[in-house]
mmCIF file of C-alpha atoms and ligand atoms in Angstrom:
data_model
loop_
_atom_site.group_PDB
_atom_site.id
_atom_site.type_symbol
_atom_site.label_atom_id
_atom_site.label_comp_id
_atom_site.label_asym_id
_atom_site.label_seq_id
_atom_site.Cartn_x
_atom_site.Cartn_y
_atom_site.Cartn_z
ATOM 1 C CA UNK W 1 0.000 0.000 0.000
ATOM 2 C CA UNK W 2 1.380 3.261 -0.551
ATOM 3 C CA UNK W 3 1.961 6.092 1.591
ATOM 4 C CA UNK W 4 -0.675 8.969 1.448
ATOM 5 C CA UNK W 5 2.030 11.525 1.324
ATOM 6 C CA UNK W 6 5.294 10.372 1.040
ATOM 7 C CA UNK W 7 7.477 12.050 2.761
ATOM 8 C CA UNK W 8 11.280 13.373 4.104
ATOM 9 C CA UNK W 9 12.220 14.757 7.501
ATOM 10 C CA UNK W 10 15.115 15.551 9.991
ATOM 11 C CA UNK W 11 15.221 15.700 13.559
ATOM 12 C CA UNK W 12 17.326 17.527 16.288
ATOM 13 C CA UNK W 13 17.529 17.321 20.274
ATOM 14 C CA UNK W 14 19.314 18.985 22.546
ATOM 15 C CA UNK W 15 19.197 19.499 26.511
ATOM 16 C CA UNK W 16 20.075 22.930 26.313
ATOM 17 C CA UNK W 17 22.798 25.143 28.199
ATOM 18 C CA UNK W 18 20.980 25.019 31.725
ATOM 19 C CA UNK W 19 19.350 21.473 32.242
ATOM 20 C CA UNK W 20 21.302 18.613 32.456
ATOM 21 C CA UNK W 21 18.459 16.100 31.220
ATOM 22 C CA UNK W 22 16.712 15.864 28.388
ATOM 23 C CA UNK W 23 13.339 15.539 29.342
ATOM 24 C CA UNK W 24 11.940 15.932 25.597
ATOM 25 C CA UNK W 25 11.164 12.740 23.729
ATOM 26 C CA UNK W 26 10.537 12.292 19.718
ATOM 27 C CA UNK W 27 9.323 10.318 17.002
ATOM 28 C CA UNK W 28 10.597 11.063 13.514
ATOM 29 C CA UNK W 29 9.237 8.489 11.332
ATOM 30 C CA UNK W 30 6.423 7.921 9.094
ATOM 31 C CA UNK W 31 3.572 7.608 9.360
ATOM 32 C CA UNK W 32 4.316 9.267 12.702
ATOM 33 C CA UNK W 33 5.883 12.780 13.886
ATOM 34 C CA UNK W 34 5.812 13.841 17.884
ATOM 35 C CA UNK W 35 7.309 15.321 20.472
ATOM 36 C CA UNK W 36 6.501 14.932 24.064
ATOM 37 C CA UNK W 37 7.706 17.444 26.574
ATOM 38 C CA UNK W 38 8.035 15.728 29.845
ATOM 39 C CA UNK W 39 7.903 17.366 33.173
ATOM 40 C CA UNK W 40 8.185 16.052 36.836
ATOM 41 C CA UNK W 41 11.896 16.690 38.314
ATOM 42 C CA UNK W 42 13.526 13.947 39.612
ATOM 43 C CA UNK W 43 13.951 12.239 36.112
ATOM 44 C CA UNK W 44 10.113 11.500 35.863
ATOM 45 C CA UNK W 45 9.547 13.952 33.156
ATOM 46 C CA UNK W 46 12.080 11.555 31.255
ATOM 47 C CA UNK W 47 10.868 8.931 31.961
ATOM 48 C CA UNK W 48 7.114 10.119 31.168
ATOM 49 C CA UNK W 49 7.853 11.501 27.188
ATOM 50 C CA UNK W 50 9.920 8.412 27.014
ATOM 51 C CA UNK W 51 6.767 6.279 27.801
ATOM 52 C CA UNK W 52 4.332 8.245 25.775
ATOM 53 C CA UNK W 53 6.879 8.344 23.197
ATOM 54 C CA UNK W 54 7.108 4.257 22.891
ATOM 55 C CA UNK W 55 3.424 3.698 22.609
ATOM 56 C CA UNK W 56 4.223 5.203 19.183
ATOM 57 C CA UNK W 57 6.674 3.531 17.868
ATOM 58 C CA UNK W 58 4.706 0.703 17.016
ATOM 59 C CA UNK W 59 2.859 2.823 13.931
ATOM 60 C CA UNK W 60 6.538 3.360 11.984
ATOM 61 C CA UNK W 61 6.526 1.736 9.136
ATOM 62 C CA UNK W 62 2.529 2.137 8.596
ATOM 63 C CA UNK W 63 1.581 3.710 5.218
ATOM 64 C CA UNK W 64 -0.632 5.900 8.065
ATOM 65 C CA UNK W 65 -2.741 5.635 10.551
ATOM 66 C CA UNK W 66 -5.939 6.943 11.914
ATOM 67 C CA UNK W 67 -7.236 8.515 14.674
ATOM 68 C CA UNK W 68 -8.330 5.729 16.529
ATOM 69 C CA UNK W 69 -4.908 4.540 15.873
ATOM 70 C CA UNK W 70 -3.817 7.328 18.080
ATOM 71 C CA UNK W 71 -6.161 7.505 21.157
ATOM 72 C CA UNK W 72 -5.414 3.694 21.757
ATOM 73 C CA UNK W 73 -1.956 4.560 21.727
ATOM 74 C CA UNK W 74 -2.608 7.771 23.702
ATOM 75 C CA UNK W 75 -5.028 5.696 26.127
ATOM 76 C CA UNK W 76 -1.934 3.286 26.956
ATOM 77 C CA UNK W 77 0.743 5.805 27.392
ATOM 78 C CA UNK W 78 -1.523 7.750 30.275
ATOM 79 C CA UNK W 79 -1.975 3.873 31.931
ATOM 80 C CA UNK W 80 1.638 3.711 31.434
ATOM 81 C CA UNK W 81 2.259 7.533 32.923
ATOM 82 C CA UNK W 82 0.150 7.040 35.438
ATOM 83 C CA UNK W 83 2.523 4.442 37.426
ATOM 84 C CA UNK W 84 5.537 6.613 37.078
ATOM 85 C CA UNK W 85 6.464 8.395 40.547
ATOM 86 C CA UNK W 86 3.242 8.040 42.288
ATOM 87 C CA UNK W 87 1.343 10.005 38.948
ATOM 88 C CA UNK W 88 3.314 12.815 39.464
ATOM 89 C CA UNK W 89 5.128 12.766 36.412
ATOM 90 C CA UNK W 90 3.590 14.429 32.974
ATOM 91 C CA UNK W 91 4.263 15.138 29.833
ATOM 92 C CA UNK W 92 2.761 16.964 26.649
ATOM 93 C CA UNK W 93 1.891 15.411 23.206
ATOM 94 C CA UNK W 94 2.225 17.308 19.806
ATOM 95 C CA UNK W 95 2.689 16.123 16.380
ATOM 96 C CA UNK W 96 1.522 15.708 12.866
ATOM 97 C CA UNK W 97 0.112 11.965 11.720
ATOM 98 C CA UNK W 98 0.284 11.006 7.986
ATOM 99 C CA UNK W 99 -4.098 9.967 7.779
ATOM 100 C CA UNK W 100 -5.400 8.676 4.649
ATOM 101 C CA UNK W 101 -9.339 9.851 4.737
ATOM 102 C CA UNK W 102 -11.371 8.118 1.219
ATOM 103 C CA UNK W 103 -7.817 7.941 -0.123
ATOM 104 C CA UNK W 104 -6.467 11.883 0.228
ATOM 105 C CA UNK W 105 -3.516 12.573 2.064
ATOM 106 C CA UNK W 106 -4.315 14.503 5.348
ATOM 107 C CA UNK W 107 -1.958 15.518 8.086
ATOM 108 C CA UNK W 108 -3.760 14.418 11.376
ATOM 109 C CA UNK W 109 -2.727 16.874 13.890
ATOM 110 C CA UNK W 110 -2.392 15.997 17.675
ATOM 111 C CA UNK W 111 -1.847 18.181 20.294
ATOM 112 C CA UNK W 112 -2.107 18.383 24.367
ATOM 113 C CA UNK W 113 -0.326 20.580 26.612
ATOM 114 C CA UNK W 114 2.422 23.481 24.640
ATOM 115 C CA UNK W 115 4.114 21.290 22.073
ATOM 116 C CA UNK W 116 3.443 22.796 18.724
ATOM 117 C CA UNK W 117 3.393 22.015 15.153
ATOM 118 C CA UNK W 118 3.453 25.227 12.809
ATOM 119 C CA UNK W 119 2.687 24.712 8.423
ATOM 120 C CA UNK W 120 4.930 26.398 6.144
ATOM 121 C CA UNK W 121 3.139 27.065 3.356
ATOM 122 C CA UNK W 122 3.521 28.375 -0.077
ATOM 123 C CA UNK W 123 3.862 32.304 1.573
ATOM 124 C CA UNK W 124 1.824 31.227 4.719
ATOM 125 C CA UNK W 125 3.726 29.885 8.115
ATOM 126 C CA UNK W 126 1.364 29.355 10.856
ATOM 127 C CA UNK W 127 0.615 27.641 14.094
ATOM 128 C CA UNK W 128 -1.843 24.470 13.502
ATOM 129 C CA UNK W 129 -1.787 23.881 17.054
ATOM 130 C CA UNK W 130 -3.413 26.030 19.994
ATOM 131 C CA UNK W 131 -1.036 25.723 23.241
ATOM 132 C CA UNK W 132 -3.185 24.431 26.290
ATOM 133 C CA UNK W 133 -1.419 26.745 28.500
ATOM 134 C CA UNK W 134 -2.564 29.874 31.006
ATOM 135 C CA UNK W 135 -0.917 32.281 28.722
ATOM 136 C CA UNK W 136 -2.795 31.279 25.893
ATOM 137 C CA UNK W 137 -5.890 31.115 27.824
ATOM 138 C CA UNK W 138 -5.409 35.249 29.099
ATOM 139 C CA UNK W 139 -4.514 35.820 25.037
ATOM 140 C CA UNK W 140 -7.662 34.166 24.016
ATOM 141 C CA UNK W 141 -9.233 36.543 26.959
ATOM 142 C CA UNK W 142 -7.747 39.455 25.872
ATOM 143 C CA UNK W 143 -5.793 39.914 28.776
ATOM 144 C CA UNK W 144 -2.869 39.755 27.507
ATOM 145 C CA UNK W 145 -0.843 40.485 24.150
ATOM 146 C CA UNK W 146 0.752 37.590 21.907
ATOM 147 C CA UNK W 147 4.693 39.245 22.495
ATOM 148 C CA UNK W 148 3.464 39.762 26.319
ATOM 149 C CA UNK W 149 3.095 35.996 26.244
ATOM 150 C CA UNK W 150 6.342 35.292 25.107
ATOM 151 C CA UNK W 151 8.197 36.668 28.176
ATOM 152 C CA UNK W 152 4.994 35.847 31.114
ATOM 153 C CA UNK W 153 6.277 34.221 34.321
ATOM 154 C CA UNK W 154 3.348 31.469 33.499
ATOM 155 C CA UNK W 155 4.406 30.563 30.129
ATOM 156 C CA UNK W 156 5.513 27.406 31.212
ATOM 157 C CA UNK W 157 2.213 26.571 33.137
ATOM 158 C CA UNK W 158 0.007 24.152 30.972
ATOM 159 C CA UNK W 159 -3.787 23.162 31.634
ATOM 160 C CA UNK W 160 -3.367 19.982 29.475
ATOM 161 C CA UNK W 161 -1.479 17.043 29.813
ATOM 162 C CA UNK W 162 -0.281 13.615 29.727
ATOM 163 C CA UNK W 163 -0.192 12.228 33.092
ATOM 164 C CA UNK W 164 0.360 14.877 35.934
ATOM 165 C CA UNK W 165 -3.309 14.561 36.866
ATOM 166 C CA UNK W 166 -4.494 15.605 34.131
ATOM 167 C CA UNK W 167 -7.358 13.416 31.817
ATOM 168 C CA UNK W 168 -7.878 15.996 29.078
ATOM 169 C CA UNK W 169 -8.756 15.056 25.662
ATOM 170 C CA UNK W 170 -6.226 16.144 22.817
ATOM 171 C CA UNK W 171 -7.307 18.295 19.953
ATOM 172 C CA UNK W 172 -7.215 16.586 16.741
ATOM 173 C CA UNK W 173 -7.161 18.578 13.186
ATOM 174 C CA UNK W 174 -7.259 17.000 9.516
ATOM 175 C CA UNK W 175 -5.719 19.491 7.247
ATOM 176 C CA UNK W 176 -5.771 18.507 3.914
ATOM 177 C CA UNK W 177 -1.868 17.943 2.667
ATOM 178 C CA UNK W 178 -0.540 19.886 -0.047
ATOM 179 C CA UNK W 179 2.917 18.673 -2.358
ATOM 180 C CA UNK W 180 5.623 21.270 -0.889
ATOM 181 C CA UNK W 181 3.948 22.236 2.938
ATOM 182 C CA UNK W 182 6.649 21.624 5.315
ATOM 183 C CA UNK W 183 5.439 20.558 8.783
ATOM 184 C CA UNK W 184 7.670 22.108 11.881
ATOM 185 C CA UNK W 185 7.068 19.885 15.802
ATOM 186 C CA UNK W 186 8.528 21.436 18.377
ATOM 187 C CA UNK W 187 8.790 21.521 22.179
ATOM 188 C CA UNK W 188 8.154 24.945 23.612
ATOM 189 C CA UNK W 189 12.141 25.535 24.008
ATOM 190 C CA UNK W 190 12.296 26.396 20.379
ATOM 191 C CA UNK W 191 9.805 29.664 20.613
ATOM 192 C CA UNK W 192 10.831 30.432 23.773
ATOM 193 C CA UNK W 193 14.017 31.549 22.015
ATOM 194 C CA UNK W 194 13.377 32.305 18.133
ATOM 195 C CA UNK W 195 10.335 34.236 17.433
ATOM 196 C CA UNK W 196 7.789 33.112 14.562
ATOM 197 C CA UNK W 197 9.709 35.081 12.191
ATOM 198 C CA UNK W 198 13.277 34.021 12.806
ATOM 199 C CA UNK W 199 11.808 30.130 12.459
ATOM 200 C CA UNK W 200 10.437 30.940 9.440
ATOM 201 C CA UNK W 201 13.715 32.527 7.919
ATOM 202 C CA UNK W 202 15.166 29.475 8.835
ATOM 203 C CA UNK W 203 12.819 26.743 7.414
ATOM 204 C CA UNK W 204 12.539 29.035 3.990
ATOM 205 C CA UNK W 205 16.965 29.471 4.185
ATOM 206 C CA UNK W 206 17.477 25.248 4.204
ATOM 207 C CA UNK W 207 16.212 22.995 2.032
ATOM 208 C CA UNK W 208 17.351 19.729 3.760
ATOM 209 C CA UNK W 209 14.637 19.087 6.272
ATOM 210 C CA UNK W 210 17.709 17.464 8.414
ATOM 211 C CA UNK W 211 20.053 20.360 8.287
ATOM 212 C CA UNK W 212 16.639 23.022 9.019
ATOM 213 C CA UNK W 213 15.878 21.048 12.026
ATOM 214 C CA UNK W 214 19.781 21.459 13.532
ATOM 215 C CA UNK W 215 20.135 24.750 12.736
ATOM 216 C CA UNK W 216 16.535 25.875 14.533
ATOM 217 C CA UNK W 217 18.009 23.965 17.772
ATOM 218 C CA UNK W 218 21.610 25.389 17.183
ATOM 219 C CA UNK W 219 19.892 28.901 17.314
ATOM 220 C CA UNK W 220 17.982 28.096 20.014
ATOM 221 C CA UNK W 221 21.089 27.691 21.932
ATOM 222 C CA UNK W 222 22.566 30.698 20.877
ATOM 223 C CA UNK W 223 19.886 32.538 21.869
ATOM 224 C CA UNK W 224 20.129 31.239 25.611
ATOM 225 C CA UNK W 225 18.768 27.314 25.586
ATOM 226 C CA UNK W 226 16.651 28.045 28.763
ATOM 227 C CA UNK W 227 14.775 24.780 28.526
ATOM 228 C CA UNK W 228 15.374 21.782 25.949
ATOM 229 C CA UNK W 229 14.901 21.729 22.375
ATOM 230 C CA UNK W 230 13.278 19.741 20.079
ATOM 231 C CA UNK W 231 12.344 20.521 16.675
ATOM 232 C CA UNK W 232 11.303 18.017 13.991
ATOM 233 C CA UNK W 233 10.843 18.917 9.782
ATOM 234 C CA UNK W 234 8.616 17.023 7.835
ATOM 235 C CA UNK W 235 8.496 18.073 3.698
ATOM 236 C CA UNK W 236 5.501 16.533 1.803
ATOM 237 C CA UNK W 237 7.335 15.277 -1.409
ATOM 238 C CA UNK W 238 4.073 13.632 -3.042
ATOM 239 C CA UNK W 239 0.604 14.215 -1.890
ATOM 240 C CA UNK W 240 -2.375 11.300 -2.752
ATOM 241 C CA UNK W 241 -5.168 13.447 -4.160
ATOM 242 C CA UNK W 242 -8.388 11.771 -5.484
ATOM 243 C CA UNK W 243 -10.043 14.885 -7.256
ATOM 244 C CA UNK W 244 -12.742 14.675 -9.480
ATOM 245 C CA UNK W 245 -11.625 15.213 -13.158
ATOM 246 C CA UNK W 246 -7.738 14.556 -11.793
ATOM 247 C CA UNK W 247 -6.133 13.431 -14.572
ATOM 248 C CA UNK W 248 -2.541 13.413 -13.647
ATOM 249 C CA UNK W 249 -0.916 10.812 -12.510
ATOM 250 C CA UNK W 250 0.191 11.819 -8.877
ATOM 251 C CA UNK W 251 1.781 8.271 -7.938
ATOM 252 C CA UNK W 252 3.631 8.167 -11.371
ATOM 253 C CA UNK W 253 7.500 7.745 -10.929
ATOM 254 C CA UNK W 254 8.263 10.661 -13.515
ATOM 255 C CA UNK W 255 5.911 13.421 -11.998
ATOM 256 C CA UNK W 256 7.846 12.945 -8.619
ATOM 257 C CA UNK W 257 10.062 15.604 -7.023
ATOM 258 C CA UNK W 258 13.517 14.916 -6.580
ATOM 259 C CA UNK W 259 15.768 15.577 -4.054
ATOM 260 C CA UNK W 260 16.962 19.516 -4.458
ATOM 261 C CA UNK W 261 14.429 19.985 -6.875
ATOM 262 C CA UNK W 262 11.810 22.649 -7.196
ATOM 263 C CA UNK W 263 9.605 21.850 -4.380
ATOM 264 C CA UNK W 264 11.656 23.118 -1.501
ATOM 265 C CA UNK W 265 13.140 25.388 -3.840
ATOM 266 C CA UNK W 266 10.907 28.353 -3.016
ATOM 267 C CA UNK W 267 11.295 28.691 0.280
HETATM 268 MN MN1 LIG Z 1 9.913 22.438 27.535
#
């Protein structure tokens, strides 16, 4: 069966210049791209991304999956989360699935706590995502402004999670994939260094999903690596489309991109 978008990514990590762990977890690889943010102290925030993280795993190598695919996974990582250090330890969940819905490639979004996932776009970047955190709840209110947010003494205080006592439901999205979008995970140590515009200079400046990923975490650092880093980049090369009066042969070996070629081009 093949893939409803076929795609490429990179993926970089890194504790940071003032933690000593690594409490961020990933998954780079299709049909599956997450990060989970773990919190706890005490290594139980490692351990807790780690878990959620592994319940994952078993989807690689899927042409995609669904989203009942991901709240049985999601059901047994909070089992799992729930026995690490008395159900103190937590952890956030946010990603992009490859979905195949009547055939058409969709990104299935996931998303609890302030891991986010951002959509480059022809000229468009944006945030898919909405943070389940208090600062995003006093935006929404009006009580406070976006670039307020950024520098809040509560930006780190989340209303969702993994774990942690919490039992909220993630948001799900199916956005519709395009050939060329270029999907951005990342733990919240990424824009709580580079602001929206830097990350999209960076995505649009390197082509190799790989080498954008490593540079958005080596700026990170640069710019003070307060809390870990994560940052996956996932490029649609071929998009499954089943539109009416289609003619062209999407799946067909010649139409497909190639590496350097035209499709990341533009950015
Ligand atoms: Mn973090």
């Amino acid at each position: 069966m093949t893939a409803p978008i076929a795609v490429v990514s990179g993926a970089a990590t890194d504790a940071g210049r003032w933690r000593t762990l690594n409490e961020d977890a990933h998954l780079a690889s299709a049909p599956a791209f997450l990060v989970a943010d773990g919190m706890g102290g005490h290594e139980a925030g490692e351990l807790a991304s780690a878990a959620v993280i592994a319940e994952f795993t078993g989807l690689a190598g899927r042409p995609s999956a669904s989203v009942d695919d991901v709240r049985e996974a999601l059901d047994r990582a909070r089992a799992v989360v729930r026995t690490i250090s008395g159900g103190a330890a937590g952890t956030t969940l946010g990603g992009v699935v490859v979905a195949d819905v009547d055939g058409d490639g969709y990104w299935l979004t996931v998303n609890v706590g302030d891991s986010r996932t951002y959509l480059l776009r022809d000229r468009s970047f944006e945030q898919i995502s909405v943070d389940h955190s208090v600062v995003q709840e006093l935006v929404d209110s009006g009580e406070l402004l976006p670039h307020e947010a950024l520098r809040d003494a509560r930006r780190n205080v989340i209303t969702r999670a993994i774990g942690a006592g919490s039992d909220a439901e993630p948001d799900f999205w199916m956005l519709p994939a395009e050939r060329g979008d270029r999907i951005l995970v990342c733990s919240d140590g990424l824009p709580g260094e580079l602001d929206p515009a830097r990350i999209e200079a960076v995505l649009r400046a390197e082509g190799d999903p790989q080498a954008a990923a490593a540079r958005l975490v080596r700026e990170a650092i640069v710019e003070g690596g307060r809390d870990n880093i994560t940052a996956l980049v996932v490029d649609a090369v071929t998009v499954v489309t089943q539109e009416v009066g289609d003619t062209i042969p999407t799946l067909d070996e010649d139409t497909r991109p190639r590496e350097g070629d035209a499709v990341r081009g533009g950015r």
